[in-house]
Coordinates of C-alpha atoms and ligand atoms in Angstrom, one line a residue:
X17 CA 164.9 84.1 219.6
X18 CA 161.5 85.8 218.6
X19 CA 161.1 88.0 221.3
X20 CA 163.0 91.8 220.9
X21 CA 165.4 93.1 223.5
X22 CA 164.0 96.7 223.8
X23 CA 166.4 97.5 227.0
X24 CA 169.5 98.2 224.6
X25 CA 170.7 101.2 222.9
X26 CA 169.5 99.5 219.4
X27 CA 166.8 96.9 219.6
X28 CA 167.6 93.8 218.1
X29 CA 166.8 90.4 218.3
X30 CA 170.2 89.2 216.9
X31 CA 172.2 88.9 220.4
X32 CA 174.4 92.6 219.8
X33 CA 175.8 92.2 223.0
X34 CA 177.1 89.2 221.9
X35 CA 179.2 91.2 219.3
X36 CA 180.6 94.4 220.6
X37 CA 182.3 95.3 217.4
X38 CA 179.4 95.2 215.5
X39 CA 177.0 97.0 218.3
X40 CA 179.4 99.7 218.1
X41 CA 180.1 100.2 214.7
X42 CA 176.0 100.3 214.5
X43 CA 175.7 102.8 217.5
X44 CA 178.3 105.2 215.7
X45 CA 175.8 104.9 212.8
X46 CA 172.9 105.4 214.9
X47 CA 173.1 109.3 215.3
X48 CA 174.1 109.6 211.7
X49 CA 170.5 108.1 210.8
X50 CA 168.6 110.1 213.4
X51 CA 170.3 113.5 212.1
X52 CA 169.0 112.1 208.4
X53 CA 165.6 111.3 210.1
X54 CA 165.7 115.1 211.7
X55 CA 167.1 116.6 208.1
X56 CA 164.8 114.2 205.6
X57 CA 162.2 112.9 207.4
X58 CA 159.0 114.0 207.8
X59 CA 159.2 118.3 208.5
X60 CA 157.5 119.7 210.8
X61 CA 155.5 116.6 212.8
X62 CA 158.7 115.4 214.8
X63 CA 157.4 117.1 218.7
X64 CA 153.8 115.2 217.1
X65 CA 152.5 112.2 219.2
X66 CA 151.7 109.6 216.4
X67 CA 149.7 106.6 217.4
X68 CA 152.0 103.7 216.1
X69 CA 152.6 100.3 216.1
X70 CA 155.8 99.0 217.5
X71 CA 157.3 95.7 216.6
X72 CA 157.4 93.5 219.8
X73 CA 158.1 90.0 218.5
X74 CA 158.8 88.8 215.4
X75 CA 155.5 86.1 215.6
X76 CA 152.8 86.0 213.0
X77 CA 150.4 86.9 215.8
X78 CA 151.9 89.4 218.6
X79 CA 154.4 91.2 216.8
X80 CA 152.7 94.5 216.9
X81 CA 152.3 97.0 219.9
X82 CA 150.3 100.1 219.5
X83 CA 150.8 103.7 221.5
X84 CA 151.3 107.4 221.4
X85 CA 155.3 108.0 220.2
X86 CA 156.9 111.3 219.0
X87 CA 158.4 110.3 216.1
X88 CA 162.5 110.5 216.8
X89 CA 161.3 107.6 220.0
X90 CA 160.1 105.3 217.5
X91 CA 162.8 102.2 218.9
X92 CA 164.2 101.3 215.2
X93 CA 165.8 98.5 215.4
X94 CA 167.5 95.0 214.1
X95 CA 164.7 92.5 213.7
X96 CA 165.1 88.6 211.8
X97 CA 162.2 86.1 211.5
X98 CA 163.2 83.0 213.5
X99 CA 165.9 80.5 211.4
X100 CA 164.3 77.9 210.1
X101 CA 166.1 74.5 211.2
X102 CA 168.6 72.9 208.7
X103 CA 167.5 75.0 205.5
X104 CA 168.7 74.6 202.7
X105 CA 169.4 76.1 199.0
X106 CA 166.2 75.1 197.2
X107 CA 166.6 76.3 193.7
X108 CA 169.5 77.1 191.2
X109 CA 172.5 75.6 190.2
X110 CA 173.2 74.4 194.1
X111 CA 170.0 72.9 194.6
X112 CA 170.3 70.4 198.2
X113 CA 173.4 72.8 199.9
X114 CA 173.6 74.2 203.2
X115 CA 172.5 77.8 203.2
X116 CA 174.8 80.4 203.9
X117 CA 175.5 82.0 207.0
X118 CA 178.4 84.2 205.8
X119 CA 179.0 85.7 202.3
X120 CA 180.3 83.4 200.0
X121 CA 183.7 85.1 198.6
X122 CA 182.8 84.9 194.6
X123 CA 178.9 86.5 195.3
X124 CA 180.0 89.3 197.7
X125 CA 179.8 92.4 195.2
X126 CA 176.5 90.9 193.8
X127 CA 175.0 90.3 197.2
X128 CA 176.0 94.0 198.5
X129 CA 174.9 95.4 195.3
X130 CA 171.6 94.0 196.0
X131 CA 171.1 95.1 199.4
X132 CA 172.5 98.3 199.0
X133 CA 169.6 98.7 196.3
X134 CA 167.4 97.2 198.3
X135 CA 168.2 99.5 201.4
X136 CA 168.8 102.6 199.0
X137 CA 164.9 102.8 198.0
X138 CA 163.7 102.6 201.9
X139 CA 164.8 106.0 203.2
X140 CA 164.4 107.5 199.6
X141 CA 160.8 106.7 199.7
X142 CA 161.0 108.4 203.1
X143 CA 162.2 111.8 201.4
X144 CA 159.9 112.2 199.0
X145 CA 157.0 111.5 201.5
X146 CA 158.5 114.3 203.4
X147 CA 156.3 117.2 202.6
X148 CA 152.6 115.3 202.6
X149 CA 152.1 115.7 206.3
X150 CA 151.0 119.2 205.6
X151 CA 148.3 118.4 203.2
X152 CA 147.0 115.5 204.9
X153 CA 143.5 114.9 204.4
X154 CA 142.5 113.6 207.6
X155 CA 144.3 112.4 210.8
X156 CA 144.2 108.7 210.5
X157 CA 145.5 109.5 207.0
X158 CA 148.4 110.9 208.4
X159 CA 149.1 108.2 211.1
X160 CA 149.1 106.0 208.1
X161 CA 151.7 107.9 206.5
X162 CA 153.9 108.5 209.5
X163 CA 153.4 104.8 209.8
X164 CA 154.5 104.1 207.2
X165 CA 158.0 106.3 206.9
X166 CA 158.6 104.6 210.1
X167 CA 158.7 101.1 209.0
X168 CA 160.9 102.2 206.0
X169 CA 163.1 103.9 208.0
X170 CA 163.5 101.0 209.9
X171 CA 163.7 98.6 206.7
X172 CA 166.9 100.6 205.9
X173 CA 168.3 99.7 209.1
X174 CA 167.5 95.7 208.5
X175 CA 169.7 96.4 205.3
X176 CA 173.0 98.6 207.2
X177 CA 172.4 95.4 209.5
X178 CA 173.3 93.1 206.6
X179 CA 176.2 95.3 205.3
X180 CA 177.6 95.9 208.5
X181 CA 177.8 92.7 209.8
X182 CA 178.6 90.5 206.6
X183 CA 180.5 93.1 204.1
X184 CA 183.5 94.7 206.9
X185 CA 184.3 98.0 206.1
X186 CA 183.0 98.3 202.3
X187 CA 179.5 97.5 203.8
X188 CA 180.1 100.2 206.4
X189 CA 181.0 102.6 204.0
X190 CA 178.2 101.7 201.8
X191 CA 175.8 102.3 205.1
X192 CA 176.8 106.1 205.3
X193 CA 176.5 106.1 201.6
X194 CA 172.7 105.3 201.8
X195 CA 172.4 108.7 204.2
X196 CA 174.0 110.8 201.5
X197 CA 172.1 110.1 198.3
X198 CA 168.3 112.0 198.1
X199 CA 165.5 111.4 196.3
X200 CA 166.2 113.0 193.2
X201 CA 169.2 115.3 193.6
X202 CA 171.1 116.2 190.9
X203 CA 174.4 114.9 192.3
X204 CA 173.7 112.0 194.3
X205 CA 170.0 110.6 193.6
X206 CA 168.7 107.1 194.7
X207 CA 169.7 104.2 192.7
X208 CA 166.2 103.0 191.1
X209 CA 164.8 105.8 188.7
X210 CA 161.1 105.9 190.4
X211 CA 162.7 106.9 193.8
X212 CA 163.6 109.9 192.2
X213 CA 160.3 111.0 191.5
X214 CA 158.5 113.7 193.3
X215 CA 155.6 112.5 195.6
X216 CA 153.8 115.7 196.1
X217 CA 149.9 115.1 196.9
X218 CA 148.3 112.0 198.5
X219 CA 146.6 110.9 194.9
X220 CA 150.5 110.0 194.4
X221 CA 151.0 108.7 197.6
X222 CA 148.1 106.4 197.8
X223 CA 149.5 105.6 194.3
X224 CA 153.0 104.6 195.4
X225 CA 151.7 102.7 198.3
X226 CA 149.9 100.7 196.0
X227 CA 151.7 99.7 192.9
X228 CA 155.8 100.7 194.3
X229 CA 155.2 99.2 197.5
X230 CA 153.8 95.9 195.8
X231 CA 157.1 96.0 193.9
X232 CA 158.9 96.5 197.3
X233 CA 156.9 93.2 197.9
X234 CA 158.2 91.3 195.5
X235 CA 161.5 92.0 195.4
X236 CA 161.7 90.9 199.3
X237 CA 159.6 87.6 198.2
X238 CA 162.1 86.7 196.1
X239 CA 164.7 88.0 198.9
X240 CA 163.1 86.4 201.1
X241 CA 164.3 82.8 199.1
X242 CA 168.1 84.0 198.9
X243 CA 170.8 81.2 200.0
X244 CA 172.2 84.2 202.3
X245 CA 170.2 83.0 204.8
X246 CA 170.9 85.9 206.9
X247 CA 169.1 88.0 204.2
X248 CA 166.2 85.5 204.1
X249 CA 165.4 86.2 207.7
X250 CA 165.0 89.7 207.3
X251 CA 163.4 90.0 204.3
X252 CA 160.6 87.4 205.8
X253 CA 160.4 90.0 208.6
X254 CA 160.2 93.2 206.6
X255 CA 157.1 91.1 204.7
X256 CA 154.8 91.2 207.7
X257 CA 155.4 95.3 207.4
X258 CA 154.9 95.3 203.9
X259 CA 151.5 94.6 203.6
X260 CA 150.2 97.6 205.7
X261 CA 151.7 99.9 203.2
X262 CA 149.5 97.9 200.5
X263 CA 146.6 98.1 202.6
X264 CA 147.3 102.3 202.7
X265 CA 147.4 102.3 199.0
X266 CA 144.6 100.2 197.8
X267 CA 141.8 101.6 200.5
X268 CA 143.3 105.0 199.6
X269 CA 142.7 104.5 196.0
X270 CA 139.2 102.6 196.9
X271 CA 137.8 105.9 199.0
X272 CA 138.7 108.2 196.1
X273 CA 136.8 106.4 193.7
X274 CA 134.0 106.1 196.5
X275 CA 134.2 110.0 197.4
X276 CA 134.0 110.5 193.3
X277 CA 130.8 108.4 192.9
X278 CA 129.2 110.0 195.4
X279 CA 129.9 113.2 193.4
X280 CA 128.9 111.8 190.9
X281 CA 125.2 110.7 192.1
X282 CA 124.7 114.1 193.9
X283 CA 125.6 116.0 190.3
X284 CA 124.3 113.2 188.0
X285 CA 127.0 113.8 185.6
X286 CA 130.1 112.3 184.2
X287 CA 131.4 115.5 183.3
X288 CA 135.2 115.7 184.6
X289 CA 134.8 119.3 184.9
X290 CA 132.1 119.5 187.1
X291 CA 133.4 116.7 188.8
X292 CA 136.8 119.2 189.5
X293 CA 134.9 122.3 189.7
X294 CA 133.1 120.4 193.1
X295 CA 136.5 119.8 194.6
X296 CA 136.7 115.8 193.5
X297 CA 139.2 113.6 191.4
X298 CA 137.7 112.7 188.0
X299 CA 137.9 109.2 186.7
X300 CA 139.7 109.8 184.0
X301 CA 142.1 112.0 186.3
X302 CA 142.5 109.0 188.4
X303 CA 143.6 106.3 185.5
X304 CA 146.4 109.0 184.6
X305 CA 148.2 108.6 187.4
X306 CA 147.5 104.7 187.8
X307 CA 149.3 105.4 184.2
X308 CA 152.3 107.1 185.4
X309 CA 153.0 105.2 188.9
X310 CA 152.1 101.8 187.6
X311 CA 154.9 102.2 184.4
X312 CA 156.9 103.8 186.6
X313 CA 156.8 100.8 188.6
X314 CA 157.6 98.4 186.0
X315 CA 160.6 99.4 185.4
X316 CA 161.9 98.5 188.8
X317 CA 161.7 95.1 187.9
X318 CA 164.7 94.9 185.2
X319 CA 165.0 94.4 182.0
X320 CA 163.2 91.6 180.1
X321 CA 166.0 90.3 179.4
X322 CA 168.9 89.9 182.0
X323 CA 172.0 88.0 182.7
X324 CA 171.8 89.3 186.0
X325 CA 168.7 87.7 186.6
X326 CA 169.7 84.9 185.4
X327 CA 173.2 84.8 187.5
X328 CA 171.1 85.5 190.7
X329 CA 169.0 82.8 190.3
X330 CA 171.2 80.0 189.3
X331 CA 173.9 80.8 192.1
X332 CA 171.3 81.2 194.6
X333 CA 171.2 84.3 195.4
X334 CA 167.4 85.9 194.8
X335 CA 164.6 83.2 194.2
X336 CA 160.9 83.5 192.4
X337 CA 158.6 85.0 194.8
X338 CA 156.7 82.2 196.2
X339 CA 159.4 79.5 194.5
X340 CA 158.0 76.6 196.0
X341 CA 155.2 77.1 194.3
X342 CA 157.2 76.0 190.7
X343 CA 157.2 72.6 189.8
X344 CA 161.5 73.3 188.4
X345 CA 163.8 74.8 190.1
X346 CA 166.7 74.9 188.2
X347 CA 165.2 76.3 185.3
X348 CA 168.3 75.5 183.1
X349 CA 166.1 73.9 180.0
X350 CA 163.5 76.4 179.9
X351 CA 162.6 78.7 177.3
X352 CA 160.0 81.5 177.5
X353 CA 158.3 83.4 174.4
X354 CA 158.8 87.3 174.8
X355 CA 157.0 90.0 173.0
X356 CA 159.6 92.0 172.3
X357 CA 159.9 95.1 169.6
X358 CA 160.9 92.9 167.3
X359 CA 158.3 89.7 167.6
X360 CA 158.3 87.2 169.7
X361 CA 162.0 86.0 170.7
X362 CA 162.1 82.3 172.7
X363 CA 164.7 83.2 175.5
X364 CA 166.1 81.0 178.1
X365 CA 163.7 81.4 181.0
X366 CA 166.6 81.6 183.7
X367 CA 167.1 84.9 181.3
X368 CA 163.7 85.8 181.0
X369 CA 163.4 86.0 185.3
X370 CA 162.5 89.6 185.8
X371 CA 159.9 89.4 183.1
X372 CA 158.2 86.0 185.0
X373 CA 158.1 88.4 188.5
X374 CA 156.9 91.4 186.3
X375 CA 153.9 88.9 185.1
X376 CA 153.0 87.9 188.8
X377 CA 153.4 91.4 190.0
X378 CA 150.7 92.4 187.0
X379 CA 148.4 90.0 187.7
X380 CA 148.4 91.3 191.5
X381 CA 147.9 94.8 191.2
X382 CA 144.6 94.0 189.4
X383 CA 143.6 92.7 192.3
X384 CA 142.6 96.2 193.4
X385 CA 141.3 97.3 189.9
X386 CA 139.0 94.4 190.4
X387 CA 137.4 96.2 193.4
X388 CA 137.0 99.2 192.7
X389 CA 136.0 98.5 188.9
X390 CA 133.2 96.6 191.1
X391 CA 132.3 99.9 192.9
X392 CA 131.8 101.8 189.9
X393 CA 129.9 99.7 188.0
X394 CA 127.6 98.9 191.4
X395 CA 127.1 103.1 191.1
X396 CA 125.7 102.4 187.4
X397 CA 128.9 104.3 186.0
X398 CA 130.4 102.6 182.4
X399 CA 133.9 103.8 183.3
X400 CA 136.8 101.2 183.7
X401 CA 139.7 101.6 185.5
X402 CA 142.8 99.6 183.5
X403 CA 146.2 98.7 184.0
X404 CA 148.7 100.7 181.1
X405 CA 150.3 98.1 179.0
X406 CA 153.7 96.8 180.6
X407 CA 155.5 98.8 177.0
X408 CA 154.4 101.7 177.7
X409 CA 156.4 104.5 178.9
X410 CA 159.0 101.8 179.5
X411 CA 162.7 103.6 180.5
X412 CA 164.5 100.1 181.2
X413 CA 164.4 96.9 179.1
X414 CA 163.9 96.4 175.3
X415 CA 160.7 99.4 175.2
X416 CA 162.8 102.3 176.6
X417 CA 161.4 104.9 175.0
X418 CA 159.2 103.1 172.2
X419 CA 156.0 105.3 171.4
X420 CA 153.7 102.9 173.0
X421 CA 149.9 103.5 173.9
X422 CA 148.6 102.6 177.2
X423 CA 146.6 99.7 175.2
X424 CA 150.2 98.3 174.1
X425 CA 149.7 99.7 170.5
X426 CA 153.0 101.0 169.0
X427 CA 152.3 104.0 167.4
X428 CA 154.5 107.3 165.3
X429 CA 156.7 109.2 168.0
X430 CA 155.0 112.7 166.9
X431 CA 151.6 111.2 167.3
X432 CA 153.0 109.7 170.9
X433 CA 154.5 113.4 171.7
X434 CA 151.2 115.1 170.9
X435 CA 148.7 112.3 172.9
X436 CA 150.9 111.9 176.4
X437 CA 148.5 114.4 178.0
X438 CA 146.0 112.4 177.9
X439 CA 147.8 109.3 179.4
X440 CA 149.7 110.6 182.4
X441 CA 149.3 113.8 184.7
X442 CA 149.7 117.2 182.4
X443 CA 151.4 120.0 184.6
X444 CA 147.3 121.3 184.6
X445 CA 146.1 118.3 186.0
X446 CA 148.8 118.3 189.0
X447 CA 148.3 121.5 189.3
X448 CA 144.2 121.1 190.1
X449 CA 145.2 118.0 191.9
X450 CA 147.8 120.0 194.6
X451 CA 144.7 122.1 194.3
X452 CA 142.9 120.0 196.4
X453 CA 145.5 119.8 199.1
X454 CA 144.3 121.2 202.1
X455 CA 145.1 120.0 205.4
X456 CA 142.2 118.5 207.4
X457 CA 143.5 118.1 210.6
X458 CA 140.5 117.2 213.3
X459 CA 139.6 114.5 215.2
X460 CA 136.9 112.9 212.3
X461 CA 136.9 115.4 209.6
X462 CA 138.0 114.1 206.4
X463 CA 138.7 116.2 202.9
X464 CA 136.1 116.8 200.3
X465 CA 138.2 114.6 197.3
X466 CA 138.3 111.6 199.1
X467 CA 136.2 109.4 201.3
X468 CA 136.6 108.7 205.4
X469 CA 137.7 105.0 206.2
X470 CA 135.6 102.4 206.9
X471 CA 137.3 101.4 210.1
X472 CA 140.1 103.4 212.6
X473 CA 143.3 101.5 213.6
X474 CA 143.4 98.5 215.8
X475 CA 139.7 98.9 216.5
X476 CA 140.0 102.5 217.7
X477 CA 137.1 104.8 216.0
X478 CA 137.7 106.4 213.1
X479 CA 137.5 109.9 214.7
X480 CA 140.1 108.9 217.3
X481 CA 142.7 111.4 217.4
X482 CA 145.4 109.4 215.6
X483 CA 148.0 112.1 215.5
X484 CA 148.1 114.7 218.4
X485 CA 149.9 118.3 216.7
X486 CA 150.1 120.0 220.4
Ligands
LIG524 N1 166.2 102.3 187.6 O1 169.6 93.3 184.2 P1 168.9 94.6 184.6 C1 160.9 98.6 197.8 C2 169.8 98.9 186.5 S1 161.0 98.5 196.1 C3 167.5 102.5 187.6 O2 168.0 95.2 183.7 P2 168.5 93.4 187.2 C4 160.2 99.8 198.4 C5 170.3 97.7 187.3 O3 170.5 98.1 188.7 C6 162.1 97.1 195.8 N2 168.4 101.5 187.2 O4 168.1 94.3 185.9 C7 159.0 100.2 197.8 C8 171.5 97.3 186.6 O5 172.6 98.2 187.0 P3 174.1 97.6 187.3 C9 163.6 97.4 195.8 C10 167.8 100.2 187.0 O6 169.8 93.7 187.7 C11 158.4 101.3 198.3 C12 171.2 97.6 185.2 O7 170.1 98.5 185.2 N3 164.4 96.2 195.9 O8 161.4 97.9 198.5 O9 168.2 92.0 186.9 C13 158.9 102.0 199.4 C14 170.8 96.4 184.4 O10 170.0 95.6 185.2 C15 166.5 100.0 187.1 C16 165.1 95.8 194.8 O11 165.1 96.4 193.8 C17 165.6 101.1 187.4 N4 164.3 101.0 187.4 O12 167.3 93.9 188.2 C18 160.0 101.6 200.0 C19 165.8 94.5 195.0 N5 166.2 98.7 186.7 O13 173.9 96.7 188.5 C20 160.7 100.5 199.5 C21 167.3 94.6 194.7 C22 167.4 98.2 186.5 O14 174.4 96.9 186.1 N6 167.5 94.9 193.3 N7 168.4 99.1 186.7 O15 174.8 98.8 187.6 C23 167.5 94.0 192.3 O16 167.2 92.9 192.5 C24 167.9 94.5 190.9 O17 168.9 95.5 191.1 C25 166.7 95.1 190.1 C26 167.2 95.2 188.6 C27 165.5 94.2 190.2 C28 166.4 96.5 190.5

């Protein structure tokens, strides 16, 4: 079952030929997604030979397969982790039951709505990527990023898998539907608000990578636990891709803080202006967009407070990340304490679900604060990168729109208006930031703003030419 069949139109590891109504409603979608993939995807590089990794098997160790592919090759296909043997539903309301191989009538809409949001945010991540390959800051940076928009693209077609095979013709509708909203168009945008936000220079990308991405993560975790078993498989697959999209983010983030130090140390000053004025991202520069992406972030777990949440969970149909880790599974006499605008409220935990995966999530990204907090004060510098407080510049949940400080202090709304500059990107800092956007495109050269890796891809050299432009 692990191993891919790579001699049919669509790859897949699900038997297709074994269901010619399905392999052909999925090849009449097929073009549709590769004109979206010309149209969308990333301009300009599609003739490019990109040095990528294919998926070969779905094991932990073999799965990957690296070569030279022009983008429009890359074999996207349908890809499930192996089932595990007699599973069953191991937390809610049906604790003990039989998984689910088909939709259960009475979940249907909820279980489409959810991969329909799930699949929504893969290509729109794609489209607001779209435009970085022509500021790239060094070849294996833009491998990564083609790299990346590859795997998404291919994420959305584990979820038009999932629709078209379980949902009939609503889920086919749905899958041309996901090819006709854009990242923030003013008629049709992508479901989740921070898909809808421009991604213009590589400070936001590196950004995105690292906190949205880690979202992406644990949304599949809990995915990954649903009674629809066929949604479990994928999910569990689309996990081992995951994590290289991390990876992009947090040693992207790590080398500008690097590249800065050095500045730093060869200026020996903190100055942020003379930290610009030498072509380098300032420290305080930095923590304003770890600001914006980070809160922007949050909000794509929910609100604090959600029946949803709670629904999900007791029928089954989206887990804890990492549930068997929890002692209870049911959850149904549970109460959690939530700082909310008005005090501390005690809600029923089963309510309080997107809050408990907002916690986890938190406590994660500081992983990477961690490290590079580490690196500056190793360089004798008394600056601290942070994490904003989860209130502020909430736009979902019980903070939308609360003057809150980055330090979680609730303040007045005029002195709020007047202090935003210094918390997230002004249009002056963005501006100096697309400043430093210049395409470095040679085998080993890297920009001024940020520093080189400290190793290539799959043990090639980091001056290897990762992305030949003919
Ligand atoms: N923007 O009870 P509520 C990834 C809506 S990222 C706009 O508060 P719930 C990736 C919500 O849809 C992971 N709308 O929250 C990363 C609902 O609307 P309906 C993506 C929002 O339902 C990088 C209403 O508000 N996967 O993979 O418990 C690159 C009330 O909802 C937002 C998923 O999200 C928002 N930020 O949870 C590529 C997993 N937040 O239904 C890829 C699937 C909430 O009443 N989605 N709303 O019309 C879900 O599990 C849930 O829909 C959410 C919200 C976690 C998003």
């Amino acid at each position: 079952m692990s191993g891919i069949n790579y001699s049919e139109k669509i790859p897949n590891n699900v038997n297709l030929v074994g269901d010619r109504t399905l392999q052909r409603a999925l090849e009449h979608w097929q073009p549709h997604f590769l004109d979206w993939w010309r149209g969308m995807g990333p301009a300009d590089f599609q003739g490019a030979d990109v040095y990528l990794r294919t998926a070969v098997s779905v094991d932990a160790d073999g799965w990957a397969q690296y070569g030279a592919v022009k983008m429009p090759d890359y074999r996207w296909g349908i890809f499930l982790a192996d089932a595990v043997p007699s599973r069953t539903i191991h937390f809610g309301d049906n604790i003990g039951q039989p998984v689910w191989q088909q939709v259960p009538g009475e979940h249907r809409s909820t279980l489409r709505r959810l991969i329909v949001t799930q699949g929504d945010t893969e290509p729109a991540s794609v489209e607001q990527q779209r435009l970085l390959g022509h500021t790239c800051p060094s070849l294996y940076d833009l491998r990564n990023l083609f790299q990346v928009n590859v795997e998404e693209g291919r994420h959305l077609w584990a979820m038009v898998y999932l629709l078209h095979a379980y949902f009939g013709r609503d889920g086919r509708e749905e899958a041309e539907e996901l090819l006709a909203r854009h990242s923030g168009d003013a008629d049709k945008p992508r479901i989740l608000s921070t898909f809808n936000e421009p991604i213009s220079d590589w400070l936001s990308f590196y950004c995105f990578t690292y906190f949205t991405d880690r979202d992406g993560k644990y949304q599949l975790k809990s995915l990954a636990e649903s009674a629809f078993d066929p949604l479990s498989r994928t999910c569990r697959f689309m996990l081992t891709e995951e994590a290289h999209h991390m990876f992009v983010g947090e040693t992207g983030i790590g080398r500008v803080v690097k590249r800065t130090l050095e500045v730093m140390k060869e200026l020996g000053t903190d100055d942020p202006a003379k930290i610009r004025a030498h072509g380098a991202v300032d420290l305080p520069l930095l923590q304003k967009y770890l600001n914006f992406w980070c809160s922007s972030s949050l909000d794509l777990f929910g609100s604090e407070i959600s029946s949803n949440a709670a629904a999900n969970f007791a029928s089954g149909l989206k887990g804890r990340p990492d549930e068997a880790s929890y002692d209870d599974h049911v959850l149904r006499d549970k109460t959690l304490d939530l700082e909310t605008p008005k005090g501390v409220e005690k809600v029923p935990m089963l309510n309080a679900l997107n809050e408990v995966m907002r916690e986890s999530y938190l406590k994660d990204c500081e992983i990477g604060l961690k490290r590079w907090n580490r690196a500056i004060e190793r360089a004798g510098q008394s600056f601290r990168l942070t994490l904003p407080s989860p209130h502020f510049r909430r736009s979902i949940g019980s903070w939308v729109g609360l003057p809150v400080t980055p330090q979680g202090k609730l303040i007045s709304q005029d002195e709020y208006a007047k202090r935003i500059g210094e918390w997230i990107p002004t249009e002056a800092d963005k501006a100096f930031v697309r400043s430093l956007m210049k395409r470095v495109a040679e085998p080993g050269k890297i920009a001024g703003w940020v520093a080189p890796p400290e190793r290539g891809i799959n043990n090639l050299p980091v001056d290897y030419e990762y992305v030949k432009l003919h």
